[in-house]
mmCIF file of C-alpha atoms in Angstrom:
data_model
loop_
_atom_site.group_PDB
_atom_site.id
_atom_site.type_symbol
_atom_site.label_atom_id
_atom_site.label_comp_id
_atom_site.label_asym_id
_atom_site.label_seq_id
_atom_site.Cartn_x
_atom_site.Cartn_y
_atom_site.Cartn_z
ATOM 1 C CA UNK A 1 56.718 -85.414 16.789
ATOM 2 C CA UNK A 2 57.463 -87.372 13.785
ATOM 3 C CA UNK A 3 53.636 -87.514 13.258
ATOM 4 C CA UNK A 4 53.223 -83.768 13.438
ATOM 5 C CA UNK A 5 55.859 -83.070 11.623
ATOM 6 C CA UNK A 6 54.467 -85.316 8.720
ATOM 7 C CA UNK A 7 50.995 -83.545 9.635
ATOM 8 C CA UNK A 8 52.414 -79.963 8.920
ATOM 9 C CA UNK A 9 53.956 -80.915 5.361
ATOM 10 C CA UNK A 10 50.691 -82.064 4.175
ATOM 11 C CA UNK A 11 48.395 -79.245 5.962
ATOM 12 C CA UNK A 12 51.273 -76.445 3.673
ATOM 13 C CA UNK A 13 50.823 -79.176 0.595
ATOM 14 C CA UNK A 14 47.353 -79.312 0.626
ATOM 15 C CA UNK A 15 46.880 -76.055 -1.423
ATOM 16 C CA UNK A 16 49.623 -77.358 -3.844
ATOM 17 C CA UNK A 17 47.139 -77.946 -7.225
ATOM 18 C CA UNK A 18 44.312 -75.395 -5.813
ATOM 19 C CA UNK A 19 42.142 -74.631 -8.647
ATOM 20 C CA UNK A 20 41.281 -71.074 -8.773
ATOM 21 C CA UNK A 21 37.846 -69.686 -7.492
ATOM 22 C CA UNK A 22 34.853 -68.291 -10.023
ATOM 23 C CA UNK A 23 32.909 -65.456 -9.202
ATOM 24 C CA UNK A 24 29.148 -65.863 -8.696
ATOM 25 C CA UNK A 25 26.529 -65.883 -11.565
ATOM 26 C CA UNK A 26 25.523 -62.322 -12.431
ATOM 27 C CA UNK A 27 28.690 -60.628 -11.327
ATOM 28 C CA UNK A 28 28.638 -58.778 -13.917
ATOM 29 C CA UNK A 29 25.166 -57.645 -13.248
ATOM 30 C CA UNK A 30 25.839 -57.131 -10.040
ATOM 31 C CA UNK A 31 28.857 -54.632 -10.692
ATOM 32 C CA UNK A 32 27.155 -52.367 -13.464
ATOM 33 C CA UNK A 33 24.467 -51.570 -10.819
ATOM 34 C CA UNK A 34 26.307 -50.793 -8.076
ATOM 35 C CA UNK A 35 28.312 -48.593 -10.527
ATOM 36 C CA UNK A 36 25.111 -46.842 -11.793
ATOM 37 C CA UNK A 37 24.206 -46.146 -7.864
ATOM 38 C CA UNK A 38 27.724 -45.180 -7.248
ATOM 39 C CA UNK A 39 27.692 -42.702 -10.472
ATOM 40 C CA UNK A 40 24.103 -41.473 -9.610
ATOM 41 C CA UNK A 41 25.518 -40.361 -5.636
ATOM 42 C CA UNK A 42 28.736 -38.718 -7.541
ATOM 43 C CA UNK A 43 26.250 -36.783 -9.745
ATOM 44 C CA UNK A 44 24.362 -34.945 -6.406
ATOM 45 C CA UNK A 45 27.458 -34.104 -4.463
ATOM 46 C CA UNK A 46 24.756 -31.149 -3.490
ATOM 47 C CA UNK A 47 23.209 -33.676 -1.515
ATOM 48 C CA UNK A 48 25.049 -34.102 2.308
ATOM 49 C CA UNK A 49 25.991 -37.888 3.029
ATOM 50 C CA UNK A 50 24.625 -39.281 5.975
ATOM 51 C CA UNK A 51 27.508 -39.191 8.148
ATOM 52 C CA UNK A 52 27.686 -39.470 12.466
ATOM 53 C CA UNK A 53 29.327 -36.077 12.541
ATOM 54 C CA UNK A 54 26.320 -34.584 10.810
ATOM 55 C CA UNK A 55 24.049 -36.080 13.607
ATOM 56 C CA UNK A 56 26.408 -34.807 16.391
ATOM 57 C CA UNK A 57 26.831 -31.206 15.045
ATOM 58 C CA UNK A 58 23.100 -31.155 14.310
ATOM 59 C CA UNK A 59 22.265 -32.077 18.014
ATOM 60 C CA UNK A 60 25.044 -29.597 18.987
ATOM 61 C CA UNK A 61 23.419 -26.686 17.154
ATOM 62 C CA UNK A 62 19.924 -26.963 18.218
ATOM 63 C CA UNK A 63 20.885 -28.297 21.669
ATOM 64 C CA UNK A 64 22.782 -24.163 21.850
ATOM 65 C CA UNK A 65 19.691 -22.793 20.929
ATOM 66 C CA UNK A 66 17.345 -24.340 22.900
ATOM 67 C CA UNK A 67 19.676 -23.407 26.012
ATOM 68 C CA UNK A 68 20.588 -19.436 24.429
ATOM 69 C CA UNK A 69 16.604 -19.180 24.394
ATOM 70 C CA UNK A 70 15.457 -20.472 28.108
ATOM 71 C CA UNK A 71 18.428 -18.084 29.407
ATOM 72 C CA UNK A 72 16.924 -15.514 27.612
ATOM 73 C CA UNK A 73 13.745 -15.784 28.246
ATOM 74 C CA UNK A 74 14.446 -16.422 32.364
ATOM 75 C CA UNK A 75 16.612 -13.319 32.336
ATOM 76 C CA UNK A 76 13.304 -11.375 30.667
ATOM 77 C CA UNK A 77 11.448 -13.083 33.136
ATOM 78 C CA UNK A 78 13.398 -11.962 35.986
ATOM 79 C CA UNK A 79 13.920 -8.651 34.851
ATOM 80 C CA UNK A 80 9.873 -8.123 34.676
ATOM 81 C CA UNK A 81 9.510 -9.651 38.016
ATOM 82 C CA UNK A 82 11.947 -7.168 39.211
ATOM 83 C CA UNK A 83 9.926 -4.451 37.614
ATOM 84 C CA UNK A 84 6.820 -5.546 39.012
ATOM 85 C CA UNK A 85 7.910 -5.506 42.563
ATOM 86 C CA UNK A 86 8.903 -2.365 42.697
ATOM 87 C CA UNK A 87 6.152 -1.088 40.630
ATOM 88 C CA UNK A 88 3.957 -3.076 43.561
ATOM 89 C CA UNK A 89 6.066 -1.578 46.271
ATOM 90 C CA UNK A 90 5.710 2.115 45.004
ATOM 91 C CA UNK A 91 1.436 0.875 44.956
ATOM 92 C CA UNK A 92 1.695 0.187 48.353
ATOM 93 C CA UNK A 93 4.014 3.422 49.520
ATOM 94 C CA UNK A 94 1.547 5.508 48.170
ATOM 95 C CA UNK A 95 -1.419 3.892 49.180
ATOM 96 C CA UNK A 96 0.014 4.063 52.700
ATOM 97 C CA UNK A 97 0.968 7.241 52.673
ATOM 98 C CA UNK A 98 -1.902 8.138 50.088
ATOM 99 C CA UNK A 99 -0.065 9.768 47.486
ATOM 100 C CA UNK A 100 -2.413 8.647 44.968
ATOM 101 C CA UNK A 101 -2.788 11.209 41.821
ATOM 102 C CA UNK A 102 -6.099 10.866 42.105
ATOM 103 C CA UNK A 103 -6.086 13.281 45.249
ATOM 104 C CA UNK A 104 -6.333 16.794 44.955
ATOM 105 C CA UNK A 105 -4.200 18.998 45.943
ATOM 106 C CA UNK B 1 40.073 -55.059 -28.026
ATOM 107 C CA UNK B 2 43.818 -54.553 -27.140
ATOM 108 C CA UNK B 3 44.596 -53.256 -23.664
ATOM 109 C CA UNK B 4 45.709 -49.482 -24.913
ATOM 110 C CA UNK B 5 42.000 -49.643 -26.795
ATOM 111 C CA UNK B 6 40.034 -50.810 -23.432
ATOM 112 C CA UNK B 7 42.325 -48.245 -21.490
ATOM 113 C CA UNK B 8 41.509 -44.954 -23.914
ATOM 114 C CA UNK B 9 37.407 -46.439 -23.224
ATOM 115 C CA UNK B 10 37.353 -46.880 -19.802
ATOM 116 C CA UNK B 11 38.842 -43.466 -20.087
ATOM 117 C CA UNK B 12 35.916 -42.172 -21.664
ATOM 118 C CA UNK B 13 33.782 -43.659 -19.548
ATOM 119 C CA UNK B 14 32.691 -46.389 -22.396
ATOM 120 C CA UNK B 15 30.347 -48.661 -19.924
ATOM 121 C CA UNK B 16 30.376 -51.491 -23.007
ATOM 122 C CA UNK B 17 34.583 -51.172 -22.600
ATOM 123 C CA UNK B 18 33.783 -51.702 -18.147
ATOM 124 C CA UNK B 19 31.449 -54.940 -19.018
ATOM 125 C CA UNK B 20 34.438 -55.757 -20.883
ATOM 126 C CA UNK B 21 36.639 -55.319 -18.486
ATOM 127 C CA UNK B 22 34.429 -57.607 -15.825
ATOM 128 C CA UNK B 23 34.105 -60.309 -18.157
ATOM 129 C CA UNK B 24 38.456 -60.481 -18.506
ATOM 130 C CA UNK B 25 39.536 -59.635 -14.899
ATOM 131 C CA UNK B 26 35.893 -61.243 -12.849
ATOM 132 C CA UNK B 27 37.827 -64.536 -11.817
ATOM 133 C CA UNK B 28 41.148 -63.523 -11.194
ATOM 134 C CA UNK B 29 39.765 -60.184 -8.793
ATOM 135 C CA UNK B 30 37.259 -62.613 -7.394
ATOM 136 C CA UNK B 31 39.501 -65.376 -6.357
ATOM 137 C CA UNK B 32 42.427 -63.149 -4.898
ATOM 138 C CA UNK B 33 39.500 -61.134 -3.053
ATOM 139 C CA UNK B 34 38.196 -64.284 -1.453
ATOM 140 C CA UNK B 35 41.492 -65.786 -0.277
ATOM 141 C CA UNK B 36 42.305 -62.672 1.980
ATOM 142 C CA UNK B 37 39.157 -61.988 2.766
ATOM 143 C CA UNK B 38 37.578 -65.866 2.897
ATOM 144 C CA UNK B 39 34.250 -65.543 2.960
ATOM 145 C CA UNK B 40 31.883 -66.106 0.274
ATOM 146 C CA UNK B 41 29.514 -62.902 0.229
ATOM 147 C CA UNK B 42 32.088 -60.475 1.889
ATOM 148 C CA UNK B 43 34.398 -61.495 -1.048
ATOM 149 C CA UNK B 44 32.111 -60.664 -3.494
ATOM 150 C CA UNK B 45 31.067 -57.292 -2.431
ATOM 151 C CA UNK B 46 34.566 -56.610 -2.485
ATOM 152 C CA UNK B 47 35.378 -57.939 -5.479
ATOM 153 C CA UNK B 48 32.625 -55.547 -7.069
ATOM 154 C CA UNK B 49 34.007 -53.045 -4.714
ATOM 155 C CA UNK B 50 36.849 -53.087 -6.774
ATOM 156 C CA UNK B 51 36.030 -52.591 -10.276
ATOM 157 C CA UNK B 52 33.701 -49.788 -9.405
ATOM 158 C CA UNK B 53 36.741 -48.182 -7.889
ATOM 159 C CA UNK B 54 38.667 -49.181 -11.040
ATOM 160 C CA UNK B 55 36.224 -47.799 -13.081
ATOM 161 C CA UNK B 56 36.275 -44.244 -11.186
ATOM 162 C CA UNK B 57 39.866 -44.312 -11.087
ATOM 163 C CA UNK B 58 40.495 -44.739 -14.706
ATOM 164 C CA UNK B 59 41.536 -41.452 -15.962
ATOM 165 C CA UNK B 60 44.928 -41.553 -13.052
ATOM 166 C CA UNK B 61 46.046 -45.223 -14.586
ATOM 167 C CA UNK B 62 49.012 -44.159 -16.670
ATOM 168 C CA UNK B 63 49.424 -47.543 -18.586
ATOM 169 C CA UNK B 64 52.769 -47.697 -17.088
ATOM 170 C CA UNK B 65 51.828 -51.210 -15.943
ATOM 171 C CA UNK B 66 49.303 -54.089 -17.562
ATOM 172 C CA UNK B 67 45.552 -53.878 -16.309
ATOM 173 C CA UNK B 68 45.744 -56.982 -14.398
ATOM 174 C CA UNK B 69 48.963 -55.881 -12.595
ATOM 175 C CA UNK B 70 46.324 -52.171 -11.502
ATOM 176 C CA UNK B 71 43.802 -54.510 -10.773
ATOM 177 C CA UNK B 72 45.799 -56.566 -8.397
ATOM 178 C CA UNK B 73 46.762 -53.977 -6.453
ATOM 179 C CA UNK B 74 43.407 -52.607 -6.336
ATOM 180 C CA UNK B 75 42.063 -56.209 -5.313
ATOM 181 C CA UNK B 76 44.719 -56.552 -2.794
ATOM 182 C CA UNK B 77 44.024 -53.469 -1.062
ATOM 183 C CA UNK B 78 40.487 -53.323 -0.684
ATOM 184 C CA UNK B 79 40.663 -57.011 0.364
ATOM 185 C CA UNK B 80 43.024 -55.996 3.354
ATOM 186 C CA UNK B 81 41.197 -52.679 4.147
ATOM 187 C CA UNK B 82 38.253 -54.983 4.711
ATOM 188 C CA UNK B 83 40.088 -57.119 6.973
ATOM 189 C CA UNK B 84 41.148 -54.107 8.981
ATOM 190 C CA UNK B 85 37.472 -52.979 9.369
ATOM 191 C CA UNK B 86 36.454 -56.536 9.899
ATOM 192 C CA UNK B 87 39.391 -56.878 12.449
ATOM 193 C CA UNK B 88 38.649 -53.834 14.615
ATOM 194 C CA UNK B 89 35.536 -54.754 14.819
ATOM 195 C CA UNK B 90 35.944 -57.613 16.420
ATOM 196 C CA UNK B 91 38.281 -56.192 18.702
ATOM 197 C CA UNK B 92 34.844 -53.853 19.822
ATOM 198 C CA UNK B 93 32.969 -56.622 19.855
ATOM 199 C CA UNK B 94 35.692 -58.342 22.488
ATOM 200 C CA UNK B 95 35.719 -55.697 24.707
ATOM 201 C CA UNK B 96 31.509 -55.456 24.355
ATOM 202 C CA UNK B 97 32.206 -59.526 26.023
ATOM 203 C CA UNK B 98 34.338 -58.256 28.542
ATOM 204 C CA UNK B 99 31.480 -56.035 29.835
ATOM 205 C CA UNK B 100 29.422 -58.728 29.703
ATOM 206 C CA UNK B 101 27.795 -58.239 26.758
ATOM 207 C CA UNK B 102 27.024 -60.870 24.273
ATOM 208 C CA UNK B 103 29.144 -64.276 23.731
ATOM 209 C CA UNK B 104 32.519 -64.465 22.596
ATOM 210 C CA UNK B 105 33.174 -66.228 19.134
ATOM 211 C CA UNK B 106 34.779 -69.198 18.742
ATOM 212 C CA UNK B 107 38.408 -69.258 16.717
ATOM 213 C CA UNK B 108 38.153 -72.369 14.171
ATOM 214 C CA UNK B 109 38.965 -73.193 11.067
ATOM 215 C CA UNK B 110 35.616 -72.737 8.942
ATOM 216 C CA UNK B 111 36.861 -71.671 5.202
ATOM 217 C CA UNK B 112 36.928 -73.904 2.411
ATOM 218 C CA UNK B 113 37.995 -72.641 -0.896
ATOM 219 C CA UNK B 114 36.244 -73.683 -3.558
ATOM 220 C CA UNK B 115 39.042 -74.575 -5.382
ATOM 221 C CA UNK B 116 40.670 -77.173 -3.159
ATOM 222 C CA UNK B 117 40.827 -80.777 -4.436
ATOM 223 C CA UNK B 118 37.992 -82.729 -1.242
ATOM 224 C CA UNK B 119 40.300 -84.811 0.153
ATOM 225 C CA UNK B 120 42.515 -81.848 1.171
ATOM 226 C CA UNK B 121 39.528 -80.005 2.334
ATOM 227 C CA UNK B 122 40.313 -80.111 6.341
ATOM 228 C CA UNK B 123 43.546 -79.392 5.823
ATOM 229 C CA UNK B 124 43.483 -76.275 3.882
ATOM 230 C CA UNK B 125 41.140 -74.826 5.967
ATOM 231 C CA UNK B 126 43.473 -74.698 8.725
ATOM 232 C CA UNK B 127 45.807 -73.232 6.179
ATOM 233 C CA UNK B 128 43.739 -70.572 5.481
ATOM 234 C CA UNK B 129 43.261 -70.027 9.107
ATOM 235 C CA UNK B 130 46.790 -69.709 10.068
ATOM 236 C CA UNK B 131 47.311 -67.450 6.962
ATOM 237 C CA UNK B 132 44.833 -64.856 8.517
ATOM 238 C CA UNK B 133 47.623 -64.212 11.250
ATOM 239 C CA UNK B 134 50.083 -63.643 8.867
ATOM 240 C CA UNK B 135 51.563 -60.219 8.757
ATOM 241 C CA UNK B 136 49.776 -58.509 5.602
ATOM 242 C CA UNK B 137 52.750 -58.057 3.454
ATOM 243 C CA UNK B 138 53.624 -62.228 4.053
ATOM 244 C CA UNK B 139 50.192 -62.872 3.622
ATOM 245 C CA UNK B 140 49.794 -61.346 0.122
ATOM 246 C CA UNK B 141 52.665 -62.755 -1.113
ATOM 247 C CA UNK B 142 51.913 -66.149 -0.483
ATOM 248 C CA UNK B 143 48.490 -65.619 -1.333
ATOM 249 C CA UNK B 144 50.001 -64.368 -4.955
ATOM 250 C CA UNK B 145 52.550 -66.679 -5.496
ATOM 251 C CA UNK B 146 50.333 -70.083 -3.841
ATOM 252 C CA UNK B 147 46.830 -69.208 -4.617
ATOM 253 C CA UNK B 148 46.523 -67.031 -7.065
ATOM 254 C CA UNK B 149 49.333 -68.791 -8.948
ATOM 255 C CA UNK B 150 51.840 -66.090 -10.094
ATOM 256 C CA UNK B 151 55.946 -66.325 -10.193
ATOM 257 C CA UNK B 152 58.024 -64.076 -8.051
ATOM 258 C CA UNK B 153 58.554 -61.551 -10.658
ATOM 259 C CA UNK B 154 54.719 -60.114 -11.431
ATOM 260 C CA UNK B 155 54.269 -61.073 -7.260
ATOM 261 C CA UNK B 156 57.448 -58.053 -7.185
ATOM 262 C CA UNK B 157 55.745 -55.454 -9.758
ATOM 263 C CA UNK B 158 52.018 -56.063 -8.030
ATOM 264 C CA UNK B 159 53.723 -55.839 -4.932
ATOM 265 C CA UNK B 160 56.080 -52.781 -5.989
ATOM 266 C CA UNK B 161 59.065 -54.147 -4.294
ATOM 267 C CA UNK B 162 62.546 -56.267 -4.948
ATOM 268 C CA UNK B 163 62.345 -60.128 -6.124
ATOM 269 C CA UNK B 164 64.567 -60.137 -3.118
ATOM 270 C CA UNK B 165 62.292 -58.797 -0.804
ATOM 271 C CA UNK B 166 59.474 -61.201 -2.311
ATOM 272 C CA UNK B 167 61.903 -64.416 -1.435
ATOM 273 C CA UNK B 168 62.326 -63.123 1.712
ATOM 274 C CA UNK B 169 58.892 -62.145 2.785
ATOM 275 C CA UNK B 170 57.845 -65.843 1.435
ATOM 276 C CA UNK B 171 60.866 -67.656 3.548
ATOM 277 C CA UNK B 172 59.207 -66.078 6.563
ATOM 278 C CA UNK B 173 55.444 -66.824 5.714
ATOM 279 C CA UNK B 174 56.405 -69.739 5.480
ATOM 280 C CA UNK B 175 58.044 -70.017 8.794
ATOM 281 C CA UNK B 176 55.338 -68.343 10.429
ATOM 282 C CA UNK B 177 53.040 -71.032 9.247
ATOM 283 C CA UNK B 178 55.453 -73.436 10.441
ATOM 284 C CA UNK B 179 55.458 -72.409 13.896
ATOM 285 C CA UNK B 180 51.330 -71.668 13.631
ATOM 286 C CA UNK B 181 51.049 -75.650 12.682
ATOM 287 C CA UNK B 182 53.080 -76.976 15.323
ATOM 288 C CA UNK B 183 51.027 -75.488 18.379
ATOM 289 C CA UNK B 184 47.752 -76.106 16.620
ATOM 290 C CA UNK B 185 48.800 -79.676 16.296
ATOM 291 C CA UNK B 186 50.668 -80.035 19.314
ATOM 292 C CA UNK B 187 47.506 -78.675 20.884
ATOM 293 C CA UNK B 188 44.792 -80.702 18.990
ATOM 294 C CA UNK B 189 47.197 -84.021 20.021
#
């Protein structure tokens, strides 16, 4: 215990005389650029940022129309199908009973 | 250039008066940047992180406090922001292991500040280690008043809170270390 507790006083010294850190060559550099690009996306706030919620409401919007348009077109489909039968179904009543207009009366 | 004159041209947007500013504040952002955040590269994107917010944030500083006390606070809380992100990432990344997917990293002590004299090199790193679990108002104030330097009253204004509070949040950091130490040792026996 005696050794741990000796351990611990030097491990919460050893920072005691800590020198402080530099930053890297070129900081300075480094900050004025990113400070241009920075300024430069400020200056087009016309221009959307590329954010996940754009993707999703995107995918959203186009997924709508894409399933508005194949109802609509089955339902047109279906609804000339529908016409079609019947128009083939009053063809064949009046072939069998041949009320064609081309008979005269 | 006196800090009312580099105030009124960061205010117009003098880019001269920001390389100024760089060149004064680089070490002191840089250094309290990389002991919360400790890690080399990270640190210095947030250190840059920093003045460009400074910069754009200008025109709301009041002067009611020096530059370096601003720029503190900036450093401080883009430095624990990052942690936060950095944090809950790994927490995805944890439950990503528990599926199964990819390996789990290993905890150990792998900063070494620049700074530290060699032959305490081992030792501070598990330091720094232990600091990471420190609650984030402990862990600022010791990283104020022990790395970066400062006495308890500029640790109070950076921090905006008592002296009081600032003795007190420091007699518990330190505890908390404490206790940290003894199971790591105890453990490493």
């Amino acid at each position: 215990m005696k050794n741990i507790e000796i351990q611990i006083a030097e491990t919460l010294n050893s920072i005691d005389d800590i020198q402080k850190a530099e930053a890297p060559y070129f900081f300075n550099t480094r900050v004025q650029a990113k400070l241009n690009q920075r300024l430069a996306s400020i200056e087009t706030p016309w221009l959307p940022k590329w954010k996940p919620i754009w993707a999703i409401t995107t995918l959203t919007i186009l997924l709508s129309i894409n399933i508005f348009s194949v109802t609509q077109k089955y339902k047109s489909k279906k609804t000339n199908s529908t016409n079609n039968t019947e128009t083939a179904n009053f063809e064949g009543f009046s072939n069998t009973y041949n009320l064609n207009s081309a008979l005269p009366y | 250039m006196n800090e009312i004159q580099l105030i009124q041209a960061l205010q117009q947007g003098d880019k001269n008066a920001f390389s100024f500013l760089v060149q004064t504040y680089q070490h002191m952002v840089f250094n309290t940047v990389l002991s919360i955040v400790q890690q080399q590269e990270e640190a210095e994107d947030v250190a840059q992180e920093v003045f460009v917010q400074a910069f754009i944030s200008i025109t709301k500083f009041r002067g009611d406090s020096k530059i370096s006390t601003w720029l503190y606070r900036i450093a401080v809380t883009k430095a624990l922001d990052h942690q936060r992100k950095k944090k809950s990432k790994k927490r995805f990344g944890l439950l990503k292991n528990v599926f199964g997917i990819g390996l789990q990293e290993e905890m150990v002590a792998d900063f070494y500040h620049p700074g530290v004299q060699l032959e305490n090199k081992e030792k501070s790193a598990i330091l720094f280690k232990a600091l990471q679990n420190l609650p984030s108002q402990q862990r600022v104030a010791f990283t104020l008043i022990k790395i970066e330097g400062l006495n308890y009253e500029d640790t109070s204004i950076i921090m905006q809170i008592s002296i009081k509070a600032i003795e007190s949040l420091m007699h518990r950091a330190k505890l908390n270390l404490r206790n940290q130490l003894i199971n790591y040792y105890q453990s490493n026996k």
